[in-house]
Amino acid sequence: MGAASHVGAVRALNEDSCLAGTHLAIVADGMGGHARGDVASRLTIEAFQVLADRSDLTPADVRRALAAANTALLDDTREHPERDGMGTTLTGIALVDHFGSPHWLVFNVGDSRVYRLSDTGLQLLTHDHSEVQELVDAGRLTDAQARVHPLRNIVTRSLGSDPAPEPDVWIFPPNPGDTFLLCSDGLTNELDDAGILALWRDRTTASAESAAGRLVTAAVDAGGRDNVTVVVVRLAGEHTDDGALATTGPRSRFLEENR
Ligand code: CA
């Protein structure tokens, strides 16, 4: 895993936070401006820090950390009423034990994103919780219109809410070479899918950290109107085009051999 974050070219404060641990990566995009979005995203990362070095994560661990983060934000707002209204998005991926075998767990609240990257394309795994996404889903906006719509920064779910937000969760088995990109909207506001993919194809052999740094730099160079944060996650091993295995075997052994 490799991470990079930048305040951007316009804003004075970086309200994004991220974590790249052993089997867990998250991006949190704080909101609230003077209500301290930077505090909201930092408190969220802190709630997940206890999981950062562990290699025996379960979906329940992630759910507990998510609940703890939401509680931490609400408690902090009670102590500091001037921060009322602070909140944060949260998106992440963890390698978890699911019924005895390793699985990817992708989770999301808000409009930060997780993509799967491959030579053939960029696949968005998460679904934005935002006003414009609801309009897109209802067929009233196209994706292109949503990118420039005045309501594009309104999220419909965030941490720091009471009752706690329900995360979207996806779970699926890992394959060697799996590569994921986590990002705050500061990346996708500046670079479209083709732009991200072009940078990626250039440097598929680069380390996760340099790939993340290169994407962040490109978004800042393209305008950097918002904070930009990227985490790249890559599972060791060669990616096979058709995903077919040469020999049949249990998934747990397959992952172990290809680690
Ligand atoms: Ca943002």
Tab-separated table of C-alpha atoms and ligand atoms in Angstrom:
chain	number	residue	atom	x	y	z
A	1	MET	CA	0.000	0.000	0.000
A	2	GLY	CA	1.148	3.516	-0.701
A	3	ALA	CA	-0.476	6.845	0.122
A	4	ALA	CA	-0.149	10.489	-0.866
A	5	SER	CA	-2.114	13.571	0.166
A	6	HIS	CA	-1.832	17.226	-0.806
A	7	VAL	CA	-3.653	20.378	0.266
A	8	GLY	CA	-4.092	21.315	-3.409
A	9	ALA	CA	-3.456	24.633	-5.123
A	10	VAL	CA	-6.290	26.746	-3.668
A	11	ARG	CA	-7.225	25.735	-0.119
A	12	ALA	CA	-5.294	26.656	3.017
A	13	LEU	CA	-6.049	23.503	4.974
A	14	ASN	CA	-5.912	19.823	4.098
A	15	GLU	CA	-9.113	18.308	5.513
A	16	ASP	CA	-8.368	14.862	4.031
A	17	SER	CA	-6.756	12.103	6.084
A	18	CYS	CA	-5.704	8.607	5.099
A	19	LEU	CA	-4.296	5.410	6.463
A	20	ALA	CA	-2.297	2.698	4.711
A	21	GLY	CA	-1.833	-0.181	7.144
A	22	THR	CA	-0.929	-3.851	6.799
A	23	HIS	CA	-4.302	-5.121	5.555
A	24	LEU	CA	-6.354	-1.931	5.725
A	25	ALA	CA	-6.446	1.291	3.724
A	26	ILE	CA	-8.844	4.185	4.231
A	27	VAL	CA	-9.462	7.688	2.934
A	28	ALA	CA	-11.512	10.259	4.876
A	29	ASP	CA	-12.493	13.605	3.362
A	30	GLY	CA	-13.441	15.948	6.189
A	31	MET	CA	-16.074	18.602	5.696
A	32	GLY	CA	-17.186	21.590	7.638
A	33	GLY	CA	-14.560	24.227	6.895
A	34	HIS	CA	-14.426	26.343	10.043
A	35	ALA	CA	-16.310	23.545	11.770
A	36	ARG	CA	-13.045	21.628	11.355
A	37	GLY	CA	-13.296	18.977	8.708
A	38	ASP	CA	-9.622	18.249	9.371
A	39	VAL	CA	-10.500	17.211	12.949
A	40	ALA	CA	-13.320	14.986	11.693
A	41	SER	CA	-11.138	13.084	9.236
A	42	ARG	CA	-8.256	12.803	11.729
A	43	LEU	CA	-10.515	11.420	14.494
A	44	THR	CA	-11.817	8.866	11.996
A	45	ILE	CA	-8.317	7.693	11.100
A	46	GLU	CA	-7.503	7.450	14.815
A	47	ALA	CA	-10.487	5.158	15.372
A	48	PHE	CA	-9.121	2.811	12.682
A	49	GLN	CA	-5.497	3.033	13.844
A	50	VAL	CA	-5.976	0.040	16.204
A	51	LEU	CA	-6.528	-2.139	13.110
A	52	ALA	CA	-3.610	-0.779	11.087
A	53	ASP	CA	-0.965	-3.353	12.035
A	54	ARG	CA	-3.219	-6.369	12.258
A	55	SER	CA	-3.307	-9.149	9.674
A	56	ASP	CA	-6.284	-11.009	11.192
A	57	LEU	CA	-9.075	-8.532	10.469
A	58	THR	CA	-12.737	-9.480	10.259
A	59	PRO	CA	-15.708	-7.549	8.879
A	60	ALA	CA	-16.857	-7.070	12.494
A	61	ASP	CA	-13.582	-5.257	13.329
A	62	VAL	CA	-14.228	-2.803	10.520
A	63	ARG	CA	-17.843	-2.246	11.576
A	64	ARG	CA	-16.769	-1.614	15.172
A	65	ALA	CA	-14.116	0.901	14.101
A	66	LEU	CA	-16.650	2.677	11.920
A	67	ALA	CA	-19.088	2.940	14.817
A	68	ALA	CA	-16.270	4.124	17.117
A	69	ALA	CA	-15.302	6.822	14.619
A	70	ASN	CA	-18.860	8.110	14.431
A	71	THR	CA	-19.126	8.176	18.231
A	72	ALA	CA	-15.774	9.987	18.496
A	73	LEU	CA	-17.027	12.708	16.154
A	74	LEU	CA	-20.297	13.152	18.041
A	75	ASP	CA	-18.456	13.248	21.396
A	76	ASP	CA	-15.981	15.799	20.083
A	77	THR	CA	-18.777	18.014	18.769
A	78	ARG	CA	-20.469	17.886	22.179
A	79	GLU	CA	-17.225	19.058	23.829
A	80	HIS	CA	-16.587	21.697	21.154
A	81	PRO	CA	-19.955	23.137	20.081
A	82	GLU	CA	-18.174	25.422	17.612
A	83	ARG	CA	-17.404	22.291	15.574
A	84	ASP	CA	-21.094	21.466	15.194
A	85	GLY	CA	-21.627	20.371	11.610
A	86	MET	CA	-18.242	18.757	11.125
A	87	GLY	CA	-18.271	15.416	9.405
A	88	THR	CA	-16.314	13.240	7.069
A	89	THR	CA	-16.622	10.749	4.279
A	90	LEU	CA	-14.973	7.395	4.766
A	91	THR	CA	-14.032	4.841	2.176
A	92	GLY	CA	-11.772	1.873	2.628
A	93	ILE	CA	-10.645	-1.604	1.760
A	94	ALA	CA	-9.496	-4.329	4.091
A	95	LEU	CA	-8.279	-7.884	3.599
A	96	VAL	CA	-10.459	-9.774	6.071
A	97	ASP	CA	-11.182	-13.294	7.154
A	98	HIS	CA	-14.638	-14.209	5.891
A	99	PHE	CA	-15.882	-17.679	6.826
A	100	GLY	CA	-12.332	-18.981	7.017
A	101	SER	CA	-10.838	-17.549	3.840
A	102	PRO	CA	-9.398	-14.151	2.902
A	103	HIS	CA	-11.690	-11.690	1.181
A	104	TRP	CA	-11.548	-8.054	0.218
A	105	LEU	CA	-13.989	-5.923	2.155
A	106	VAL	CA	-14.774	-2.574	0.531
A	107	PHE	CA	-16.806	-0.104	2.564
A	108	ASN	CA	-18.098	3.383	1.926
A	109	VAL	CA	-19.929	6.318	3.452
A	110	GLY	CA	-20.063	9.498	1.353
A	111	ASP	CA	-18.450	10.420	-1.956
A	112	SER	CA	-14.865	9.247	-1.662
A	113	ARG	CA	-14.233	6.304	-3.945
A	114	VAL	CA	-12.625	2.914	-4.425
A	115	TYR	CA	-11.708	1.836	-7.946
A	116	ARG	CA	-10.310	-1.429	-9.197
A	117	LEU	CA	-7.486	-0.836	-11.642
A	118	SER	CA	-6.382	-3.165	-14.391
A	119	ASP	CA	-4.742	-2.950	-17.793
A	120	THR	CA	-8.166	-2.976	-19.374
A	121	GLY	CA	-9.787	-0.255	-17.346
A	122	LEU	CA	-10.888	1.523	-14.245
A	123	GLN	CA	-13.884	0.050	-12.462
A	124	LEU	CA	-15.691	2.087	-9.822
A	125	LEU	CA	-16.576	-0.244	-6.940
A	126	THR	CA	-18.266	2.204	-4.580
A	127	HIS	CA	-21.477	4.145	-5.088
A	128	ASP	CA	-21.376	7.837	-4.124
A	129	HIS	CA	-23.784	8.984	-1.433
A	130	SER	CA	-24.398	12.386	-2.963
A	131	GLU	CA	-27.168	14.607	-4.289
A	132	VAL	CA	-25.862	14.402	-7.831
A	133	GLN	CA	-25.528	10.613	-7.725
A	134	GLU	CA	-29.193	10.393	-6.717
A	135	LEU	CA	-30.071	12.561	-9.702
A	136	VAL	CA	-27.922	10.364	-11.963
A	137	ASP	CA	-29.593	7.228	-10.570
A	138	ALA	CA	-32.992	8.795	-11.227
A	139	GLY	CA	-31.994	9.470	-14.834
A	140	ARG	CA	-32.173	13.237	-14.410
A	141	LEU	CA	-28.439	13.922	-14.866
A	142	THR	CA	-25.673	12.314	-16.878
A	143	ASP	CA	-22.325	11.548	-15.255
A	144	ALA	CA	-20.822	14.424	-17.237
A	145	GLN	CA	-23.496	16.852	-16.006
A	146	ALA	CA	-22.994	15.665	-12.429
A	147	ARG	CA	-19.308	16.608	-12.573
A	148	VAL	CA	-20.145	20.306	-12.991
A	149	HIS	CA	-23.507	20.467	-11.178
A	150	PRO	CA	-23.811	23.109	-8.391
A	151	LEU	CA	-24.926	20.437	-5.906
A	152	ARG	CA	-21.956	18.148	-6.641
A	153	ASN	CA	-20.437	18.705	-3.168
A	154	ILE	CA	-23.554	17.745	-1.192
A	155	VAL	CA	-23.192	14.318	0.405
A	156	THR	CA	-26.198	12.368	1.630
A	157	ARG	CA	-24.325	10.174	4.127
A	158	SER	CA	-21.352	11.066	6.318
A	159	LEU	CA	-19.698	10.208	9.612
A	160	GLY	CA	-20.533	12.542	12.464
A	161	SER	CA	-24.279	11.945	12.060
A	162	ASP	CA	-26.838	10.783	14.596
A	163	PRO	CA	-28.065	8.107	13.996
A	164	ALA	CA	-24.817	6.637	12.691
A	165	PRO	CA	-24.662	6.239	8.913
A	166	GLU	CA	-25.068	2.799	7.396
A	167	PRO	CA	-22.019	1.981	5.255
A	168	ASP	CA	-22.278	0.254	1.910
A	169	VAL	CA	-20.222	-2.939	2.042
A	170	TRP	CA	-18.944	-5.241	-0.696
A	171	ILE	CA	-17.060	-8.476	-0.125
A	172	PHE	CA	-15.246	-10.560	-2.731
A	173	PRO	CA	-12.309	-12.957	-3.026
A	174	PRO	CA	-8.787	-11.702	-3.800
A	175	ASN	CA	-6.660	-12.487	-6.847
A	176	PRO	CA	-2.911	-12.004	-7.200
A	177	GLY	CA	-2.153	-8.665	-8.791
A	178	ASP	CA	-5.418	-7.078	-7.609
A	179	THR	CA	-4.919	-3.325	-7.566
A	180	PHE	CA	-7.186	-0.715	-6.029
A	181	LEU	CA	-7.224	3.038	-5.950
A	182	LEU	CA	-8.851	4.893	-3.063
A	183	CYS	CA	-9.319	8.623	-3.460
A	184	SER	CA	-11.018	11.745	-2.216
A	185	ASP	CA	-13.068	13.722	-4.735
A	186	GLY	CA	-10.150	16.138	-5.160
A	187	LEU	CA	-8.673	13.547	-7.538
A	188	THR	CA	-11.786	12.783	-9.577
A	189	ASN	CA	-12.806	16.450	-9.806
A	190	GLU	CA	-9.570	17.150	-11.687
A	191	LEU	CA	-8.929	13.926	-13.611
A	192	ASP	CA	-11.471	11.872	-15.488
A	193	ASP	CA	-11.274	8.086	-15.778
A	194	ALA	CA	-9.214	8.263	-18.962
A	195	GLY	CA	-6.740	10.644	-17.325
A	196	ILE	CA	-6.328	8.407	-14.287
A	197	LEU	CA	-5.939	5.325	-16.441
A	198	ALA	CA	-3.374	6.968	-18.729
A	199	LEU	CA	-1.192	7.855	-15.736
A	200	TRP	CA	-1.643	4.377	-14.419
A	201	ARG	CA	-0.667	2.608	-17.651
A	202	ASP	CA	2.477	4.703	-17.772
A	203	ARG	CA	3.673	3.391	-14.498
A	204	THR	CA	2.247	-0.032	-13.786
A	205	THR	CA	5.624	-1.181	-12.490
A	206	ALA	CA	6.028	1.707	-10.051
A	207	SER	CA	5.670	1.195	-6.308
A	208	ALA	CA	2.238	1.820	-4.829
A	209	GLU	CA	3.593	4.899	-3.093
A	210	SER	CA	5.046	6.498	-6.212
A	211	ALA	CA	1.875	5.669	-8.160
A	212	ALA	CA	-0.208	7.414	-5.483
A	213	GLY	CA	2.142	10.401	-5.479
A	214	ARG	CA	2.042	10.696	-9.252
A	215	LEU	CA	-1.769	10.753	-9.328
A	216	VAL	CA	-1.927	13.387	-6.584
A	217	THR	CA	0.631	15.570	-8.363
A	218	ALA	CA	-1.326	15.325	-11.612
A	219	ALA	CA	-4.554	16.435	-9.875
A	220	VAL	CA	-2.807	19.395	-8.235
A	221	ASP	CA	-1.240	20.360	-11.581
A	222	ALA	CA	-4.658	20.128	-13.239
A	223	GLY	CA	-6.058	22.786	-10.912
A	224	GLY	CA	-5.949	21.363	-7.410
A	225	ARG	CA	-9.192	23.105	-6.421
A	226	ASP	CA	-9.669	20.717	-3.509
A	227	ASN	CA	-7.497	18.613	-1.228
A	228	VAL	CA	-6.293	15.487	-3.030
A	229	THR	CA	-5.679	12.115	-1.412
A	230	VAL	CA	-4.880	8.763	-3.015
A	231	VAL	CA	-4.060	5.353	-1.566
A	232	VAL	CA	-2.938	2.582	-3.921
A	233	VAL	CA	-3.356	-1.016	-2.763
A	234	ARG	CA	-1.764	-3.877	-4.638
A	235	LEU	CA	-1.768	-7.578	-3.873
A	236	ALA	CA	1.531	-9.208	-4.831
A	237	GLY	CA	1.616	-11.618	-7.742
A	238	GLU	CA	0.956	-11.631	-11.441
A	239	HIS	CA	-2.499	-10.732	-12.595
A	240	THR	CA	-3.922	-13.259	-15.004
A	241	ASP	CA	-6.064	-11.872	-17.794
A	242	ASP	CA	-8.808	-14.463	-17.621
A	243	GLY	CA	-8.449	-15.101	-13.912
A	244	ALA	CA	-8.361	-18.843	-14.557
A	245	LEU	CA	-6.262	-20.939	-12.228
A	246	ALA	CA	-3.921	-23.593	-13.549
A	247	THR	CA	-4.850	-26.038	-10.824
A	248	THR	CA	-7.896	-26.378	-8.640
A	249	GLY	CA	-7.337	-25.732	-4.946
A	250	PRO	CA	-8.721	-24.013	-1.887
A	251	ARG	CA	-8.704	-20.244	-2.037
A	252	SER	CA	-6.787	-19.944	1.232
A	253	ARG	CA	-3.849	-21.951	-0.146
A	254	PHE	CA	-3.921	-20.087	-3.437
A	255	LEU	CA	-3.519	-16.729	-1.702
A	256	GLU	CA	-0.763	-18.052	0.547
A	257	GLU	CA	1.270	-19.393	-2.407
A	258	ASN	CA	0.987	-16.157	-4.297
A	259	ARG	CA	1.704	-13.770	-1.479
B	1	CA	CA	-13.041	16.941	-0.951
